[in-house]
Amino acid sequence: MPVSSKVLVAGLLAGCAMTTVSVAHAQTASSPGRATGATGSMVAQVFSGGTVRDIRVEGTQRIEPSTVRSYLTIQPGDPFDPDRIDQSLKSLFNTGLFADVVLKREGDALVVTVAENPIINRIAFEGNRRIDKETLDKEIQLRPRVVYTRTRVQSDVQRIQDIYRRQGRFGATVEPKIIQLDQNRVDLVFEINEGVRTGVRGITFIGNEHFSDGTLRENVQTKESAWWRFLTSDDNYDPDRLSYDRDLLRRFYLKEGYADFRVVSAVAELTPDKSDFFITFTIEEGERYKFGKVDINTSLKQLDPAVLQNSVLTTEGDWYNAQKVEDTITKLTNAVGDLQYAFVDVRPRITRNRETHTIDITYEINEGPRTFVDRIDISGNVRTLDKVIRREMLLSEGDPFNSSKLKRSEQRIKDLGFFERVNITTAESSAPDRTVVNVDVAEQSTGEISIGAGFSTSDGPLGDFSIRERNLLGRGQDLRLGATLSGRRQLYDISFTEPYFMDRDLSAGVDVFRTRYNYQDESSFNEKNTGFALRLGYPLTERLRQRVYYQLQDTLIEEVPTTASKYIQEQRGERLTSLIGQELTYDVRNSKLTPTEGYFIRLTNDIAGLGGSVRFLRNKLAGGYYLPLGDEQWVLSTTGEIGYIHGLGKKVDLGDRFFIGGDTLRGFNTAGIGPRDVSTGDALGGTRYARASVEMSFPFGLPEEFGLLGHAFTDVGTLGKVDIKDPNVKDDESIRVSIGTGVSWKSPFGPIRLDVALPIRKEGYDKKELVRFSFGTRF
């Protein structure tokens, strides 16, 4: 007898005037079906012949008998037909309303006996500590007051297990239990054993001859489980991440010149105890290629390929690098766009020479399809408003599509610092000349607690504490409350920034501050500042931005001992500064947060005298250049700054002068260089300065996930011109030089850095600082 159906034959009852034959189906069967064989033949005989005079429904509780009859394919007046009886049985079970159905013939009557499925009274979850009930409720399909069926329950069990697998818990089990209630009702309970996160016990590679397993492990995101990875999920198995790892391997080999590389397979095997996976990548490296002939060809009229040669990063004879090809395409697209060609299509025509192991590349520049942006779809932003992301896009609906602008838009969104992941892709639209831009983001915490610490023989321990929310209410607003506390410094400030004031690209902000500085060790005075500032920033071009501001500040110089320099004592008292200023910044760095390439230039001008008692003109010019050397972790950076302040009708006050040292010139203490009264040791500050730094950042050879970088640097600086004629005042504006090394760690608690610097050119009256340490934490 087939499993799909159960046929019960009561037989012909001797001595009885009526014949009873029943066809039944239990819910345990996968699907109803017709009876076959001898029993089926008997059923066919009994259910054949005669006419259905009546249909009786038995066993219903909640469901009306008329509803049951409506599902039957046979009705009174129809002839008895085994096929229609079979179809009626299937139809009743397909409703999902019944646990069991029996069809019987009693003379000319068809009797339908049903057992209704129970109704779910409530649904509960037990053992779910990692995932809350609300999340599970959204995932399952069953609901209270819905008919209970085993098929639906098993489907929901699978959905719950899928949730846990997405969290790396492949050992999670779900056991459904029912509690019988009166009136054919049940409580459904999902008993969950979450298990532990399924780790990665080992990652191996088959077929790699030119790179070791260790090197390849560093170039995939999935990591082997280790105790120090307790703050990351990269050592938990994730099938989606495994697909991403295949792409990472491909990128790595194409960057190294292996143009024929392919991943044959990526297999994950679960250990018998279901606690870990073994992952095996089978690869084919192929041969390594070099760049052959590199050329530019264009069909655009009046476009001379020679003017684009500087945008080509691929050089004949170098090892083939797919990333450089992509970067060249971007640079060519930008360069042609700057020449006012709105629609261009840059495609590399690659000719592979397998005999010589070279790849010839011709960059074909043609008029691209006139494609416009149909719409921009944003997903993944649970907290951040759509408009915060949309306003960073350099493309809008209806604009000509531009892949270069799309890439820069992606970087602008990343630079917000609101998202852990940003991915922009395109998709076809309903119109052939339209494209859809999809922006997928994954939010990260934007609240910060920053803690800084330092120590020197003159300054002692100090702490810097601030609470900041960089994405207030998901609107992109920046609110910061800060405090710096030590025996020598107290600073309290509140800062608020609206990056898009009045829904325009205007960055408006206000700062309120109160500070107290103890400069007794450096200059024998204390300084108190109380005031506020208003600021407004706006773009002049995509890369050029200007900021204007107004500041009103009350400054008090006090607690000047009688042993202090007379030039400090004469500064005792209170003064009011009212100034306006502007800051002009040109920035072409690849990232504002962690730049590795590009440069910036910043010009700042302040003028005080619009009210108040202080009058001066102050100017600063700063810049920096970042150059990657081969590996992106090897970065050579140079930064420099010069400044000058000129009193308007009077000398520059002590509180407005420049002081150099500490973070601004490592190897020297705060205010460690510059004009100084050697008879008292007091730093007097200067009216002009210059400083520069050259630094090489490099990896230690440890896995990149450790976040450790080494630094070697040279700092140069000078400060002088205090306009005091006194043999006890040293003001020679000599060049100071220091060299040093440091280590930084992108720890889970925030950036940590330790620098050790040694002055190699200094004056005898300078104040030195050998070690400088800082750390921070974020939540």
PDB file of N, CA, C and O in Angstrom, residues 151-183:
ATOM      1  N   THR A 151       3.229  20.994   8.550  1.00  0.00           N
ATOM      2  CA  THR A 151       4.048  21.518   7.451  1.00  0.00           C
ATOM      3  C   THR A 151       4.485  22.948   7.733  1.00  0.00           C
ATOM      4  O   THR A 151       5.649  23.314   7.545  1.00  0.00           O
ATOM      5  N   ARG A 152       3.535  23.753   8.212  1.00  0.00           N
ATOM      6  CA  ARG A 152       3.876  25.147   8.522  1.00  0.00           C
ATOM      7  C   ARG A 152       4.849  25.239   9.683  1.00  0.00           C
ATOM      8  O   ARG A 152       5.742  26.087   9.706  1.00  0.00           O
ATOM      9  N   VAL A 153       4.683  24.378  10.662  1.00  0.00           N
ATOM     10  CA  VAL A 153       5.593  24.390  11.810  1.00  0.00           C
ATOM     11  C   VAL A 153       7.010  24.049  11.364  1.00  0.00           C
ATOM     12  O   VAL A 153       7.983  24.717  11.747  1.00  0.00           O
ATOM     13  N   GLN A 154       7.170  23.017  10.551  1.00  0.00           N
ATOM     14  CA  GLN A 154       8.502  22.643  10.085  1.00  0.00           C
ATOM     15  C   GLN A 154       9.130  23.749   9.247  1.00  0.00           C
ATOM     16  O   GLN A 154      10.350  23.979   9.290  1.00  0.00           O
ATOM     17  N   SER A 155       8.298  24.444   8.485  1.00  0.00           N
ATOM     18  CA  SER A 155       8.815  25.565   7.699  1.00  0.00           C
ATOM     19  C   SER A 155       9.336  26.676   8.598  1.00  0.00           C
ATOM     20  O   SER A 155      10.396  27.259   8.343  1.00  0.00           O
ATOM     21  N   ASP A 156       8.620  26.944   9.691  1.00  0.00           N
ATOM     22  CA  ASP A 156       9.070  27.986  10.620  1.00  0.00           C
ATOM     23  C   ASP A 156      10.301  27.534  11.401  1.00  0.00           C
ATOM     24  O   ASP A 156      11.163  28.352  11.745  1.00  0.00           O
ATOM     25  N   VAL A 157      10.398  26.251  11.699  1.00  0.00           N
ATOM     26  CA  VAL A 157      11.608  25.731  12.345  1.00  0.00           C
ATOM     27  C   VAL A 157      12.827  26.015  11.472  1.00  0.00           C
ATOM     28  O   VAL A 157      13.880  26.448  11.955  1.00  0.00           O
ATOM     29  N   GLN A 158      12.686  25.796  10.170  1.00  0.00           N
ATOM     30  CA  GLN A 158      13.789  26.034   9.258  1.00  0.00           C
ATOM     31  C   GLN A 158      14.142  27.528   9.213  1.00  0.00           C
ATOM     32  O   GLN A 158      15.319  27.892   9.164  1.00  0.00           O
ATOM     33  N   ARG A 159      13.129  28.378   9.263  1.00  0.00           N
ATOM     34  CA  ARG A 159      13.393  29.818   9.243  1.00  0.00           C
ATOM     35  C   ARG A 159      14.164  30.258  10.483  1.00  0.00           C
ATOM     36  O   ARG A 159      15.072  31.076  10.412  1.00  0.00           O
ATOM     37  N   ILE A 160      13.782  29.736  11.632  1.00  0.00           N
ATOM     38  CA  ILE A 160      14.484  30.093  12.873  1.00  0.00           C
ATOM     39  C   ILE A 160      15.934  29.613  12.815  1.00  0.00           C
ATOM     40  O   ILE A 160      16.866  30.334  13.213  1.00  0.00           O
ATOM     41  N   GLN A 161      16.148  28.416  12.318  1.00  0.00           N
ATOM     42  CA  GLN A 161      17.518  27.904  12.203  1.00  0.00           C
ATOM     43  C   GLN A 161      18.335  28.758  11.238  1.00  0.00           C
ATOM     44  O   GLN A 161      19.528  28.987  11.469  1.00  0.00           O
ATOM     45  N   ASP A 162      17.713  29.255  10.186  1.00  0.00           N
ATOM     46  CA  ASP A 162      18.421  30.120   9.234  1.00  0.00           C
ATOM     47  C   ASP A 162      18.879  31.415   9.900  1.00  0.00           C
ATOM     48  O   ASP A 162      19.960  31.931   9.600  1.00  0.00           O
ATOM     49  N   ILE A 163      18.059  31.955  10.804  1.00  0.00           N
ATOM     50  CA  ILE A 163      18.459  33.163  11.529  1.00  0.00           C
ATOM     51  C   ILE A 163      19.726  32.905  12.329  1.00  0.00           C
ATOM     52  O   ILE A 163      20.676  33.699  12.316  1.00  0.00           O
ATOM     53  N   TYR A 164      19.740  31.792  13.026  1.00  0.00           N
ATOM     54  CA  TYR A 164      20.908  31.484  13.850  1.00  0.00           C
ATOM     55  C   TYR A 164      22.128  31.185  12.993  1.00  0.00           C
ATOM     56  O   TYR A 164      23.263  31.512  13.365  1.00  0.00           O
ATOM     57  N   ARG A 165      21.937  30.582  11.846  1.00  0.00           N
ATOM     58  CA  ARG A 165      23.068  30.313  10.969  1.00  0.00           C
ATOM     59  C   ARG A 165      23.668  31.587  10.428  1.00  0.00           C
ATOM     60  O   ARG A 165      24.873  31.682  10.215  1.00  0.00           O
ATOM     61  N   ARG A 166      22.811  32.599  10.197  1.00  0.00           N
ATOM     62  CA  ARG A 166      23.343  33.887   9.748  1.00  0.00           C
ATOM     63  C   ARG A 166      24.193  34.534  10.826  1.00  0.00           C
ATOM     64  O   ARG A 166      25.019  35.398  10.535  1.00  0.00           O
ATOM     65  N   GLN A 167      23.993  34.153  12.073  1.00  0.00           N
ATOM     66  CA  GLN A 167      24.820  34.640  13.170  1.00  0.00           C
ATOM     67  C   GLN A 167      25.991  33.707  13.460  1.00  0.00           C
ATOM     68  O   GLN A 167      26.710  33.890  14.440  1.00  0.00           O
ATOM     69  N   GLY A 168      26.172  32.704  12.627  1.00  0.00           N
ATOM     70  CA  GLY A 168      27.294  31.789  12.814  1.00  0.00           C
ATOM     71  C   GLY A 168      27.026  30.665  13.786  1.00  0.00           C
ATOM     72  O   GLY A 168      27.966  30.011  14.248  1.00  0.00           O
ATOM     73  N   ARG A 169      25.777  30.386  14.108  1.00  0.00           N
ATOM     74  CA  ARG A 169      25.438  29.312  15.055  1.00  0.00           C
ATOM     75  C   ARG A 169      24.796  28.155  14.282  1.00  0.00           C
ATOM     76  O   ARG A 169      23.570  27.982  14.293  1.00  0.00           O
ATOM     77  N   PHE A 170      25.638  27.374  13.638  1.00  0.00           N
ATOM     78  CA  PHE A 170      25.149  26.270  12.822  1.00  0.00           C
ATOM     79  C   PHE A 170      24.759  25.067  13.665  1.00  0.00           C
ATOM     80  O   PHE A 170      24.133  24.137  13.162  1.00  0.00           O
ATOM     81  N   GLY A 171      25.124  25.063  14.933  1.00  0.00           N
ATOM     82  CA  GLY A 171      24.734  23.969  15.810  1.00  0.00           C
ATOM     83  C   GLY A 171      23.421  24.200  16.516  1.00  0.00           C
ATOM     84  O   GLY A 171      22.997  23.377  17.330  1.00  0.00           O
ATOM     85  N   ALA A 172      22.740  25.301  16.221  1.00  0.00           N
ATOM     86  CA  ALA A 172      21.474  25.609  16.886  1.00  0.00           C
ATOM     87  C   ALA A 172      20.406  24.600  16.475  1.00  0.00           C
ATOM     88  O   ALA A 172      20.309  24.207  15.308  1.00  0.00           O
ATOM     89  N   THR A 173      19.599  24.190  17.445  1.00  0.00           N
ATOM     90  CA  THR A 173      18.498  23.267  17.175  1.00  0.00           C
ATOM     91  C   THR A 173      17.190  23.891  17.660  1.00  0.00           C
ATOM     92  O   THR A 173      17.168  24.650  18.638  1.00  0.00           O
ATOM     93  N   VAL A 174      16.112  23.555  16.967  1.00  0.00           N
ATOM     94  CA  VAL A 174      14.785  24.075  17.314  1.00  0.00           C
ATOM     95  C   VAL A 174      13.820  22.890  17.373  1.00  0.00           C
ATOM     96  O   VAL A 174      13.692  22.135  16.399  1.00  0.00           O
ATOM     97  N   GLU A 175      13.165  22.726  18.509  1.00  0.00           N
ATOM     98  CA  GLU A 175      12.229  21.624  18.700  1.00  0.00           C
ATOM     99  C   GLU A 175      10.846  22.212  18.988  1.00  0.00           C
ATOM    100  O   GLU A 175      10.632  22.858  20.013  1.00  0.00           O
ATOM    101  N   PRO A 176       9.878  22.003  18.076  1.00  0.00           N
ATOM    102  CA  PRO A 176       8.527  22.528  18.328  1.00  0.00           C
ATOM    103  C   PRO A 176       7.751  21.602  19.261  1.00  0.00           C
ATOM    104  O   PRO A 176       7.784  20.378  19.117  1.00  0.00           O
ATOM    105  N   LYS A 177       7.058  22.171  20.225  1.00  0.00           N
ATOM    106  CA  LYS A 177       6.215  21.421  21.145  1.00  0.00           C
ATOM    107  C   LYS A 177       4.829  22.069  21.177  1.00  0.00           C
ATOM    108  O   LYS A 177       4.712  23.287  21.033  1.00  0.00           O
ATOM    109  N   ILE A 178       3.797  21.223  21.345  1.00  0.00           N
ATOM    110  CA  ILE A 178       2.440  21.760  21.441  1.00  0.00           C
ATOM    111  C   ILE A 178       1.852  21.385  22.786  1.00  0.00           C
ATOM    112  O   ILE A 178       2.135  20.331  23.351  1.00  0.00           O
ATOM    113  N   ILE A 179       1.028  22.291  23.293  1.00  0.00           N
ATOM    114  CA  ILE A 179       0.305  22.068  24.550  1.00  0.00           C
ATOM    115  C   ILE A 179      -1.176  22.097  24.212  1.00  0.00           C
ATOM    116  O   ILE A 179      -1.710  23.114  23.744  1.00  0.00           O
ATOM    117  N   GLN A 180      -1.847  20.948  24.424  1.00  0.00           N
ATOM    118  CA  GLN A 180      -3.254  20.821  24.085  1.00  0.00           C
ATOM    119  C   GLN A 180      -4.112  21.639  25.044  1.00  0.00           C
ATOM    120  O   GLN A 180      -3.926  21.592  26.263  1.00  0.00           O
ATOM    121  N   LEU A 181      -5.063  22.384  24.493  1.00  0.00           N
ATOM    122  CA  LEU A 181      -6.009  23.167  25.271  1.00  0.00           C
ATOM    123  C   LEU A 181      -7.417  22.718  24.915  1.00  0.00           C
ATOM    124  O   LEU A 181      -7.626  21.906  24.007  1.00  0.00           O
ATOM    125  N   ASP A 182      -8.403  23.250  25.624  1.00  0.00           N
ATOM    126  CA  ASP A 182      -9.783  22.909  25.309  1.00  0.00           C
ATOM    127  C   ASP A 182     -10.212  23.589  24.008  1.00  0.00           C
ATOM    128  O   ASP A 182      -9.524  24.450  23.468  1.00  0.00           O
ATOM    129  N   GLN A 183     -11.365  23.208  23.498  1.00  0.00           N
ATOM    130  CA  GLN A 183     -11.944  23.773  22.289  1.00  0.00           C
ATOM    131  C   GLN A 183     -11.001  23.632  21.086  1.00  0.00           C
ATOM    132  O   GLN A 183     -10.932  24.518  20.224  1.00  0.00           O
TER     133      GLN A 183
END
